[in-house]
Amino acid sequence: FGLPKYPTLSKIVKNILIISHGNSDVERGFSINEHIITENRTLLSLSSINGLRSTWDAIKFYGAGSPHRVPIKIDMIRAVQKSKSVYNQEQLSLKSLADREKEQSEKHEHTNEEMKKLIDRENQLLSKQKGLHDKQKKAQLLVGESRQRLDNALKKADIINAQAANALIGAGDEQGKLISDELFKITDELSKIQKTSLLTLPWCSSIKCLIVDGDFSFESLNCLFRYLPQLHRLSINFLKKINNIEMDKNLSMIQLKHLKYVSLKMSAFIPFDWFKVLTKTFFRHLQTLRLTARVGEEY
């Protein structure tokens, strides 16, 4: 009926015929490049090499390998006339690119220096905060022992010991007040540093799933979450609670919009207020939350 008997076979044969029988064309190209890039022209840019190679191929195609046989047309004359302006424009573009890269590099170095200062200051404050917590515990212990001593002195009608105990209670309360004020200032400065570092930080991790197979302190949650804005799943083997601290003053509001699944193991006796602050601050967008007590009780 006038149709080819083997239509697919004819296409295969045509495709085979266009395949080169050797690599002479490739080798010839390498030889031409060796003639262009000589020992005293090793610093040629890629655009210069492409331009020289295009000129070589054009002479071969239009002039049969002889430059004087290449026909001079109006398009070629105009291209030559514009070559200087094109070159100048390219140089300006390269200079602009180099200036932008230099500016970005300087900005990055400045950002790194600022971040280093913030981190050093944050570490100093955290160390000072820890020392103040220890002093606060000692002051509370002193007040407790002094109150017990005062009660015993009053029962025995020992005025001297009662006065001494009362003086110790006053000193302990005064020291506790000073420590609390200092802790409040440190906490406020830490919060400002953390907010500043969020704006200064040049990068954030793209980690989406994190498993902490060990104890993890409550103080470190801020530092952890501000570097992991893309976190989707979180599992912490044991989250340690901080005692004698107003937790809502030690947390910065970090929006973890991608965090949907959280599994936490905590101590068996956890105040509900502590859990409420934790949830309100970090876990606003959760879909699944699994809590396990350290002793194995789930709730």
PDB file of C-alpha atoms in Angstrom:
ATOM      1  CA  PHE A   1       0.000   0.000   0.000  1.00  0.00           C
ATOM      2  CA  GLY A   2       2.924   2.357  -0.497  1.00  0.00           C
ATOM      3  CA  LEU A   3       4.077   2.176   3.150  1.00  0.00           C
ATOM      4  CA  PRO A   4       7.700   1.363   4.090  1.00  0.00           C
ATOM      5  CA  LYS A   5       8.162  -2.216   5.198  1.00  0.00           C
ATOM      6  CA  TYR A   6      10.673  -1.401   7.950  1.00  0.00           C
ATOM      7  CA  PRO A   7      10.082   2.223   9.082  1.00  0.00           C
ATOM      8  CA  THR A   8      12.008   1.877  12.337  1.00  0.00           C
ATOM      9  CA  LEU A   9      14.996   0.233  10.693  1.00  0.00           C
ATOM     10  CA  SER A  10      15.476   3.149   8.304  1.00  0.00           C
ATOM     11  CA  LYS A  11      15.615   5.584  11.240  1.00  0.00           C
ATOM     12  CA  ILE A  12      18.194   3.439  12.997  1.00  0.00           C
ATOM     13  CA  VAL A  13      20.384   3.340   9.885  1.00  0.00           C
ATOM     14  CA  LYS A  14      20.217   7.122   9.486  1.00  0.00           C
ATOM     15  CA  ASN A  15      21.194   7.635  13.123  1.00  0.00           C
ATOM     16  CA  ILE A  16      24.107   5.234  12.747  1.00  0.00           C
ATOM     17  CA  LEU A  17      25.384   7.030   9.646  1.00  0.00           C
ATOM     18  CA  ILE A  18      25.721  10.360  11.482  1.00  0.00           C
ATOM     19  CA  ILE A  19      28.013   8.831  14.104  1.00  0.00           C
ATOM     20  CA  SER A  20      31.650   9.734  13.575  1.00  0.00           C
ATOM     21  CA  HIS A  21      33.870   6.833  12.556  1.00  0.00           C
ATOM     22  CA  GLY A  22      36.759   8.149  14.647  1.00  0.00           C
ATOM     23  CA  ASN A  23      37.889  10.920  16.952  1.00  0.00           C
ATOM     24  CA  SER A  24      39.890  12.871  14.401  1.00  0.00           C
ATOM     25  CA  ASP A  25      37.679  15.962  14.757  1.00  0.00           C
ATOM     26  CA  VAL A  26      38.192  15.995  18.508  1.00  0.00           C
ATOM     27  CA  GLU A  27      41.940  15.486  18.198  1.00  0.00           C
ATOM     28  CA  ARG A  28      42.103  18.227  15.574  1.00  0.00           C
ATOM     29  CA  GLY A  29      40.345  20.573  17.989  1.00  0.00           C
ATOM     30  CA  PHE A  30      42.917  19.812  20.687  1.00  0.00           C
ATOM     31  CA  SER A  31      45.727  20.528  18.237  1.00  0.00           C
ATOM     32  CA  ILE A  32      44.203  23.898  17.332  1.00  0.00           C
ATOM     33  CA  ASN A  33      43.906  24.783  21.019  1.00  0.00           C
ATOM     34  CA  GLU A  34      47.571  23.936  21.532  1.00  0.00           C
ATOM     35  CA  HIS A  35      48.499  26.393  18.774  1.00  0.00           C
ATOM     36  CA  ILE A  36      46.317  29.087  20.336  1.00  0.00           C
ATOM     37  CA  ILE A  37      47.359  28.625  23.981  1.00  0.00           C
ATOM     38  CA  THR A  38      51.129  28.892  23.827  1.00  0.00           C
ATOM     39  CA  GLU A  39      53.609  29.239  26.687  1.00  0.00           C
ATOM     40  CA  ASN A  40      53.327  33.028  26.714  1.00  0.00           C
ATOM     41  CA  ARG A  41      49.509  32.973  26.563  1.00  0.00           C
ATOM     42  CA  THR A  42      48.672  30.748  29.520  1.00  0.00           C
ATOM     43  CA  LEU A  43      46.746  33.511  31.330  1.00  0.00           C
ATOM     44  CA  LEU A  44      44.103  33.958  28.649  1.00  0.00           C
ATOM     45  CA  SER A  45      40.565  34.119  29.968  1.00  0.00           C
ATOM     46  CA  LEU A  46      37.870  31.729  28.812  1.00  0.00           C
ATOM     47  CA  SER A  47      36.174  34.430  26.728  1.00  0.00           C
ATOM     48  CA  SER A  48      39.487  35.274  25.016  1.00  0.00           C
ATOM     49  CA  ILE A  49      40.115  31.626  24.166  1.00  0.00           C
ATOM     50  CA  ASN A  50      36.589  31.269  22.789  1.00  0.00           C
ATOM     51  CA  GLY A  51      37.075  34.428  20.711  1.00  0.00           C
ATOM     52  CA  LEU A  52      40.364  33.221  19.225  1.00  0.00           C
ATOM     53  CA  ARG A  53      38.888  29.827  18.480  1.00  0.00           C
ATOM     54  CA  SER A  54      35.845  31.417  16.806  1.00  0.00           C
ATOM     55  CA  THR A  55      38.180  33.551  14.661  1.00  0.00           C
ATOM     56  CA  TRP A  56      40.177  30.478  13.680  1.00  0.00           C
ATOM     57  CA  ASP A  57      37.043  28.555  12.689  1.00  0.00           C
ATOM     58  CA  ALA A  58      35.620  31.546  10.773  1.00  0.00           C
ATOM     59  CA  ILE A  59      38.812  31.934   8.719  1.00  0.00           C
ATOM     60  CA  LYS A  60      38.755  28.237   7.938  1.00  0.00           C
ATOM     61  CA  PHE A  61      35.095  28.303   6.933  1.00  0.00           C
ATOM     62  CA  TYR A  62      34.894  31.613   5.020  1.00  0.00           C
ATOM     63  CA  GLY A  63      38.458  31.925   3.739  1.00  0.00           C
ATOM     64  CA  ALA A  64      39.518  28.306   3.316  1.00  0.00           C
ATOM     65  CA  GLY A  65      42.224  28.865   5.925  1.00  0.00           C
ATOM     66  CA  SER A  66      43.503  32.144   4.415  1.00  0.00           C
ATOM     67  CA  PRO A  67      42.578  35.409   6.192  1.00  0.00           C
ATOM     68  CA  HIS A  68      42.811  37.520   3.000  1.00  0.00           C
ATOM     69  CA  ARG A  69      40.101  35.407   1.381  1.00  0.00           C
ATOM     70  CA  VAL A  70      37.523  36.175   4.059  1.00  0.00           C
ATOM     71  CA  PRO A  71      34.885  38.517   2.563  1.00  0.00           C
ATOM     72  CA  ILE A  72      34.631  41.861   4.368  1.00  0.00           C
ATOM     73  CA  LYS A  73      30.969  42.737   4.913  1.00  0.00           C
ATOM     74  CA  ILE A  74      29.199  45.610   6.609  1.00  0.00           C
ATOM     75  CA  ASP A  75      28.278  43.446   9.628  1.00  0.00           C
ATOM     76  CA  MET A  76      31.940  42.641  10.222  1.00  0.00           C
ATOM     77  CA  ILE A  77      32.918  46.319   9.992  1.00  0.00           C
ATOM     78  CA  ARG A  78      30.237  47.298  12.506  1.00  0.00           C
ATOM     79  CA  ALA A  79      31.299  44.506  14.850  1.00  0.00           C
ATOM     80  CA  VAL A  80      34.908  45.742  14.737  1.00  0.00           C
ATOM     81  CA  GLN A  81      33.786  49.312  15.391  1.00  0.00           C
ATOM     82  CA  LYS A  82      31.839  48.197  18.474  1.00  0.00           C
ATOM     83  CA  SER A  83      34.527  45.871  19.805  1.00  0.00           C
ATOM     84  CA  LYS A  84      36.170  48.532  21.982  1.00  0.00           C
ATOM     85  CA  SER A  85      32.908  49.584  23.624  1.00  0.00           C
ATOM     86  CA  VAL A  86      31.929  45.941  24.179  1.00  0.00           C
ATOM     87  CA  TYR A  87      35.310  45.289  25.784  1.00  0.00           C
ATOM     88  CA  ASN A  88      34.991  48.333  28.055  1.00  0.00           C
ATOM     89  CA  GLN A  89      31.494  47.305  29.083  1.00  0.00           C
ATOM     90  CA  GLU A  90      32.696  43.814  29.933  1.00  0.00           C
ATOM     91  CA  GLN A  91      35.544  45.223  32.018  1.00  0.00           C
ATOM     92  CA  LEU A  92      33.098  47.424  33.920  1.00  0.00           C
ATOM     93  CA  SER A  93      30.886  44.413  34.586  1.00  0.00           C
ATOM     94  CA  LEU A  94      33.844  42.408  35.883  1.00  0.00           C
ATOM     95  CA  LYS A  95      34.937  45.281  38.110  1.00  0.00           C
ATOM     96  CA  SER A  96      31.411  45.670  39.473  1.00  0.00           C
ATOM     97  CA  LEU A  97      31.262  41.944  40.207  1.00  0.00           C
ATOM     98  CA  ALA A  98      34.629  42.043  41.977  1.00  0.00           C
ATOM     99  CA  ASP A  99      33.509  45.033  44.068  1.00  0.00           C
ATOM    100  CA  ARG A 100      30.316  43.241  45.104  1.00  0.00           C
ATOM    101  CA  GLU A 101      32.246  40.128  46.092  1.00  0.00           C
ATOM    102  CA  LYS A 102      34.681  42.218  48.115  1.00  0.00           C
ATOM    103  CA  GLU A 103      31.835  44.046  49.840  1.00  0.00           C
ATOM    104  CA  GLN A 104      30.097  40.775  50.689  1.00  0.00           C
ATOM    105  CA  SER A 105      33.343  39.326  52.010  1.00  0.00           C
ATOM    106  CA  GLU A 106      33.939  42.345  54.252  1.00  0.00           C
ATOM    107  CA  LYS A 107      30.342  42.231  55.455  1.00  0.00           C
ATOM    108  CA  HIS A 108      30.668  38.527  56.212  1.00  0.00           C
ATOM    109  CA  GLU A 109      33.872  39.108  58.197  1.00  0.00           C
ATOM    110  CA  HIS A 110      32.212  41.913  60.145  1.00  0.00           C
ATOM    111  CA  THR A 111      29.220  39.678  60.883  1.00  0.00           C
ATOM    112  CA  ASN A 112      31.502  36.900  62.107  1.00  0.00           C
ATOM    113  CA  GLU A 113      33.293  39.314  64.425  1.00  0.00           C
ATOM    114  CA  GLU A 114      29.997  40.581  65.828  1.00  0.00           C
ATOM    115  CA  MET A 115      28.753  37.038  66.340  1.00  0.00           C
ATOM    116  CA  LYS A 116      31.976  36.082  68.112  1.00  0.00           C
ATOM    117  CA  LYS A 117      31.580  39.023  70.489  1.00  0.00           C
ATOM    118  CA  LEU A 118      27.956  38.076  71.167  1.00  0.00           C
ATOM    119  CA  ILE A 119      28.852  34.441  71.822  1.00  0.00           C
ATOM    120  CA  ASP A 120      31.709  35.403  74.155  1.00  0.00           C
ATOM    121  CA  ARG A 121      29.458  37.774  76.068  1.00  0.00           C
ATOM    122  CA  GLU A 122      26.705  35.162  76.238  1.00  0.00           C
ATOM    123  CA  ASN A 123      29.123  32.570  77.641  1.00  0.00           C
ATOM    124  CA  GLN A 124      30.324  35.062  80.250  1.00  0.00           C
ATOM    125  CA  LEU A 125      26.767  35.813  81.318  1.00  0.00           C
ATOM    126  CA  LEU A 126      25.825  32.135  81.480  1.00  0.00           C
ATOM    127  CA  SER A 127      28.868  31.422  83.633  1.00  0.00           C
ATOM    128  CA  LYS A 128      28.017  34.339  85.904  1.00  0.00           C
ATOM    129  CA  GLN A 129      24.394  33.200  86.032  1.00  0.00           C
ATOM    130  CA  LYS A 130      25.457  29.744  87.161  1.00  0.00           C
ATOM    131  CA  GLY A 131      27.617  31.224  89.920  1.00  0.00           C
ATOM    132  CA  LEU A 132      24.749  33.402  91.120  1.00  0.00           C
ATOM    133  CA  HIS A 133      22.448  30.382  91.246  1.00  0.00           C
ATOM    134  CA  ASP A 134      24.935  28.651  93.534  1.00  0.00           C
ATOM    135  CA  LYS A 135      25.117  31.729  95.757  1.00  0.00           C
ATOM    136  CA  GLN A 136      21.337  31.940  95.795  1.00  0.00           C
ATOM    137  CA  LYS A 137      21.074  28.363  97.018  1.00  0.00           C
ATOM    138  CA  LYS A 138      23.596  29.072  99.777  1.00  0.00           C
ATOM    139  CA  ALA A 139      21.702  32.211 100.805  1.00  0.00           C
ATOM    140  CA  GLN A 140      18.431  30.283 100.945  1.00  0.00           C
ATOM    141  CA  LEU A 141      20.113  27.565 102.983  1.00  0.00           C
ATOM    142  CA  LEU A 142      21.504  30.200 105.353  1.00  0.00           C
ATOM    143  CA  VAL A 143      18.067  31.767 105.809  1.00  0.00           C
ATOM    144  CA  GLY A 144      16.500  28.368 106.451  1.00  0.00           C
ATOM    145  CA  GLU A 145      19.088  27.425 109.072  1.00  0.00           C
ATOM    146  CA  SER A 146      18.799  30.863 110.687  1.00  0.00           C
ATOM    147  CA  ARG A 147      15.023  30.561 110.952  1.00  0.00           C
ATOM    148  CA  GLN A 148      15.421  27.183 112.607  1.00  0.00           C
ATOM    149  CA  ARG A 149      17.969  28.699 114.978  1.00  0.00           C
ATOM    150  CA  LEU A 150      15.592  31.570 115.732  1.00  0.00           C
ATOM    151  CA  ASP A 151      12.762  29.176 116.546  1.00  0.00           C
ATOM    152  CA  ASN A 152      14.993  27.209 118.919  1.00  0.00           C
ATOM    153  CA  ALA A 153      16.239  30.402 120.578  1.00  0.00           C
ATOM    154  CA  LEU A 154      12.703  31.687 121.096  1.00  0.00           C
ATOM    155  CA  LYS A 155      11.657  28.393 122.644  1.00  0.00           C
ATOM    156  CA  LYS A 156      14.577  28.617 125.074  1.00  0.00           C
ATOM    157  CA  ALA A 157      14.119  32.370 125.595  1.00  0.00           C
ATOM    158  CA  ASP A 158      17.712  32.880 124.472  1.00  0.00           C
ATOM    159  CA  ILE A 159      17.735  36.553 123.487  1.00  0.00           C
ATOM    160  CA  ILE A 160      21.358  36.613 122.308  1.00  0.00           C
ATOM    161  CA  ASN A 161      20.958  33.673 119.918  1.00  0.00           C
ATOM    162  CA  ALA A 162      17.614  35.057 118.764  1.00  0.00           C
ATOM    163  CA  GLN A 163      19.199  38.396 117.886  1.00  0.00           C
ATOM    164  CA  ALA A 164      22.071  36.657 116.088  1.00  0.00           C
ATOM    165  CA  ALA A 165      19.660  34.439 114.150  1.00  0.00           C
ATOM    166  CA  ASN A 166      17.518  37.440 113.247  1.00  0.00           C
ATOM    167  CA  ALA A 167      20.604  39.271 111.969  1.00  0.00           C
ATOM    168  CA  LEU A 168      21.566  36.264 109.864  1.00  0.00           C
ATOM    169  CA  ILE A 169      18.048  36.096 108.422  1.00  0.00           C
ATOM    170  CA  GLY A 170      18.195  39.769 107.489  1.00  0.00           C
ATOM    171  CA  ALA A 171      21.613  39.361 105.895  1.00  0.00           C
ATOM    172  CA  GLY A 172      20.458  36.279 103.987  1.00  0.00           C
ATOM    173  CA  ASP A 173      17.312  38.007 102.742  1.00  0.00           C
ATOM    174  CA  GLU A 174      19.309  41.052 101.668  1.00  0.00           C
ATOM    175  CA  GLN A 175      21.831  38.889  99.869  1.00  0.00           C
ATOM    176  CA  GLY A 176      19.041  36.928  98.194  1.00  0.00           C
ATOM    177  CA  LYS A 177      17.414  40.146  97.001  1.00  0.00           C
ATOM    178  CA  LEU A 178      20.686  41.410  95.531  1.00  0.00           C
ATOM    179  CA  ILE A 179      21.252  38.079  93.791  1.00  0.00           C
ATOM    180  CA  SER A 180      17.706  38.069  92.386  1.00  0.00           C
ATOM    181  CA  ASP A 181      18.161  41.584  91.013  1.00  0.00           C
ATOM    182  CA  GLU A 182      21.458  40.594  89.427  1.00  0.00           C
ATOM    183  CA  LEU A 183      19.907  37.457  87.936  1.00  0.00           C
ATOM    184  CA  PHE A 184      17.091  39.524  86.459  1.00  0.00           C
ATOM    185  CA  LYS A 185      19.596  41.858  84.776  1.00  0.00           C
ATOM    186  CA  ILE A 186      21.606  38.936  83.409  1.00  0.00           C
ATOM    187  CA  THR A 187      18.483  37.206  82.113  1.00  0.00           C
ATOM    188  CA  ASP A 188      17.332  40.391  80.407  1.00  0.00           C
ATOM    189  CA  GLU A 189      20.727  40.895  78.761  1.00  0.00           C
ATOM    190  CA  LEU A 190      20.813  37.254  77.645  1.00  0.00           C
ATOM    191  CA  SER A 191      17.415  37.689  76.037  1.00  0.00           C
ATOM    192  CA  LYS A 192      18.629  40.765  74.154  1.00  0.00           C
ATOM    193  CA  ILE A 193      21.761  38.942  73.000  1.00  0.00           C
ATOM    194  CA  GLN A 194      19.716  36.017  71.729  1.00  0.00           C
ATOM    195  CA  LYS A 195      17.361  38.286  69.801  1.00  0.00           C
ATOM    196  CA  THR A 196      20.304  40.219  68.345  1.00  0.00           C
ATOM    197  CA  SER A 197      22.063  37.029  67.305  1.00  0.00           C
ATOM    198  CA  LEU A 198      18.936  35.929  65.433  1.00  0.00           C
ATOM    199  CA  LEU A 199      19.156  39.096  63.329  1.00  0.00           C
ATOM    200  CA  THR A 200      22.940  38.931  62.951  1.00  0.00           C
ATOM    201  CA  LEU A 201      23.303  35.227  62.284  1.00  0.00           C
ATOM    202  CA  PRO A 202      24.352  34.776  58.617  1.00  0.00           C
ATOM    203  CA  TRP A 203      23.209  31.187  58.413  1.00  0.00           C
ATOM    204  CA  CYS A 204      20.867  28.682  59.935  1.00  0.00           C
ATOM    205  CA  SER A 205      20.944  24.933  59.854  1.00  0.00           C
ATOM    206  CA  SER A 206      18.608  23.066  57.510  1.00  0.00           C
ATOM    207  CA  ILE A 207      18.299  20.083  59.871  1.00  0.00           C
ATOM    208  CA  LYS A 208      14.714  18.818  59.931  1.00  0.00           C
ATOM    209  CA  CYS A 209      14.974  15.835  62.272  1.00  0.00           C
ATOM    210  CA  LEU A 210      16.971  15.866  65.530  1.00  0.00           C
ATOM    211  CA  ILE A 211      17.445  13.105  68.111  1.00  0.00           C
ATOM    212  CA  VAL A 212      19.295  13.956  71.342  1.00  0.00           C
ATOM    213  CA  ASP A 213      20.288  10.628  72.889  1.00  0.00           C
ATOM    214  CA  GLY A 214      21.275  11.935  76.310  1.00  0.00           C
ATOM    215  CA  ASP A 215      20.561  14.572  78.945  1.00  0.00           C
ATOM    216  CA  PHE A 216      19.743  18.036  77.652  1.00  0.00           C
ATOM    217  CA  SER A 217      19.477  21.148  79.800  1.00  0.00           C
ATOM    218  CA  PHE A 218      16.559  23.516  79.694  1.00  0.00           C
ATOM    219  CA  GLU A 219      18.923  26.507  79.326  1.00  0.00           C
ATOM    220  CA  SER A 220      20.122  25.185  75.975  1.00  0.00           C
ATOM    221  CA  LEU A 221      16.704  25.151  74.300  1.00  0.00           C
ATOM    222  CA  ASN A 222      17.017  28.761  73.157  1.00  0.00           C
ATOM    223  CA  CYS A 223      20.437  28.162  71.625  1.00  0.00           C
ATOM    224  CA  LEU A 224      19.233  24.966  69.978  1.00  0.00           C
ATOM    225  CA  PHE A 225      16.031  26.274  68.421  1.00  0.00           C
ATOM    226  CA  ARG A 226      17.409  29.544  67.100  1.00  0.00           C
ATOM    227  CA  TYR A 227      19.833  27.592  64.886  1.00  0.00           C
ATOM    228  CA  LEU A 228      17.164  25.120  63.710  1.00  0.00           C
ATOM    229  CA  PRO A 229      14.271  27.113  62.231  1.00  0.00           C
ATOM    230  CA  GLN A 230      13.441  24.280  59.796  1.00  0.00           C
ATOM    231  CA  LEU A 231      13.093  21.609  62.488  1.00  0.00           C
ATOM    232  CA  HIS A 232      10.189  19.194  61.868  1.00  0.00           C
ATOM    233  CA  ARG A 233      10.785  16.389  64.392  1.00  0.00           C
ATOM    234  CA  LEU A 234      12.481  16.466  67.799  1.00  0.00           C
ATOM    235  CA  SER A 235      13.287  13.744  70.309  1.00  0.00           C
ATOM    236  CA  ILE A 236      15.153  14.389  73.587  1.00  0.00           C
ATOM    237  CA  ASN A 237      16.071  11.487  75.845  1.00  0.00           C
ATOM    238  CA  PHE A 238      15.959  13.511  79.071  1.00  0.00           C
ATOM    239  CA  LEU A 239      15.160  17.199  79.474  1.00  0.00           C
ATOM    240  CA  LYS A 240      16.528  18.500  82.758  1.00  0.00           C
ATOM    241  CA  LYS A 241      14.482  21.007  84.737  1.00  0.00           C
ATOM    242  CA  ILE A 242      15.919  24.179  86.254  1.00  0.00           C
ATOM    243  CA  ASN A 243      15.048  24.844  89.863  1.00  0.00           C
ATOM    244  CA  ASN A 244      14.426  28.236  91.478  1.00  0.00           C
ATOM    245  CA  ILE A 245      14.189  30.100  88.171  1.00  0.00           C
ATOM    246  CA  GLU A 246      11.293  31.963  86.622  1.00  0.00           C
ATOM    247  CA  MET A 247      11.329  30.069  83.368  1.00  0.00           C
ATOM    248  CA  ASP A 248       9.211  32.458  81.333  1.00  0.00           C
ATOM    249  CA  LYS A 249      11.902  35.116  81.820  1.00  0.00           C
ATOM    250  CA  ASN A 250      14.625  32.829  80.506  1.00  0.00           C
ATOM    251  CA  LEU A 251      12.956  31.958  77.216  1.00  0.00           C
ATOM    252  CA  SER A 252      12.742  33.974  74.030  1.00  0.00           C
ATOM    253  CA  MET A 253       9.708  33.548  71.802  1.00  0.00           C
ATOM    254  CA  ILE A 254      10.960  31.465  68.874  1.00  0.00           C
ATOM    255  CA  GLN A 255       8.440  30.603  66.183  1.00  0.00           C
ATOM    256  CA  LEU A 256       9.018  26.991  65.115  1.00  0.00           C
ATOM    257  CA  LYS A 257       6.293  26.819  62.497  1.00  0.00           C
ATOM    258  CA  HIS A 258       7.585  23.563  60.997  1.00  0.00           C
ATOM    259  CA  LEU A 259       7.908  21.655  64.275  1.00  0.00           C
ATOM    260  CA  LYS A 260       5.037  19.148  64.292  1.00  0.00           C
ATOM    261  CA  TYR A 261       6.271  16.052  66.176  1.00  0.00           C
ATOM    262  CA  VAL A 262       8.012  16.103  69.580  1.00  0.00           C
ATOM    263  CA  SER A 263       8.960  13.311  71.967  1.00  0.00           C
ATOM    264  CA  LEU A 264      10.348  14.221  75.402  1.00  0.00           C
ATOM    265  CA  LYS A 265      11.476  12.235  78.414  1.00  0.00           C
ATOM    266  CA  MET A 266      11.442  14.206  81.649  1.00  0.00           C
ATOM    267  CA  SER A 267      11.631  13.665  85.385  1.00  0.00           C
ATOM    268  CA  ALA A 268       8.702  12.006  87.121  1.00  0.00           C
ATOM    269  CA  PHE A 269       7.721  15.110  89.101  1.00  0.00           C
ATOM    270  CA  ILE A 270       7.275  18.071  86.778  1.00  0.00           C
ATOM    271  CA  PRO A 271       5.117  21.071  87.710  1.00  0.00           C
ATOM    272  CA  PHE A 272       2.369  21.740  85.218  1.00  0.00           C
ATOM    273  CA  ASP A 273       3.357  25.429  85.063  1.00  0.00           C
ATOM    274  CA  TRP A 274       6.788  24.389  83.812  1.00  0.00           C
ATOM    275  CA  PHE A 275       5.250  22.277  81.065  1.00  0.00           C
ATOM    276  CA  LYS A 276       2.787  25.062  80.189  1.00  0.00           C
ATOM    277  CA  VAL A 277       5.592  27.597  79.700  1.00  0.00           C
ATOM    278  CA  LEU A 278       7.531  25.122  77.574  1.00  0.00           C
ATOM    279  CA  THR A 279       4.534  24.447  75.337  1.00  0.00           C
ATOM    280  CA  LYS A 280       3.485  28.077  75.028  1.00  0.00           C
ATOM    281  CA  THR A 281       6.985  29.203  74.091  1.00  0.00           C
ATOM    282  CA  PHE A 282       8.167  26.558  71.623  1.00  0.00           C
ATOM    283  CA  PHE A 283       5.407  24.092  70.766  1.00  0.00           C
ATOM    284  CA  ARG A 284       2.595  26.273  69.445  1.00  0.00           C
ATOM    285  CA  HIS A 285       2.327  24.494  66.091  1.00  0.00           C
ATOM    286  CA  LEU A 286       2.630  20.902  67.290  1.00  0.00           C
ATOM    287  CA  GLN A 287       0.450  18.115  65.947  1.00  0.00           C
ATOM    288  CA  THR A 288       1.863  15.208  67.970  1.00  0.00           C
ATOM    289  CA  LEU A 289       3.431  15.381  71.434  1.00  0.00           C
ATOM    290  CA  ARG A 290       4.657  12.359  73.406  1.00  0.00           C
ATOM    291  CA  LEU A 291       5.782  12.801  77.013  1.00  0.00           C
ATOM    292  CA  THR A 292       7.439  10.064  79.034  1.00  0.00           C
ATOM    293  CA  ALA A 293       8.461  10.218  82.682  1.00  0.00           C
ATOM    294  CA  ARG A 294      11.959   9.119  83.585  1.00  0.00           C
ATOM    295  CA  VAL A 295      10.641   6.251  85.707  1.00  0.00           C
ATOM    296  CA  GLY A 296       8.568   4.964  82.793  1.00  0.00           C
ATOM    297  CA  GLU A 297       5.208   6.592  83.547  1.00  0.00           C
ATOM    298  CA  GLU A 298       3.498   8.073  80.504  1.00  0.00           C
ATOM    299  CA  TYR A 299       0.931  10.841  80.608  1.00  0.00           C
TER     300      TYR A 299
END
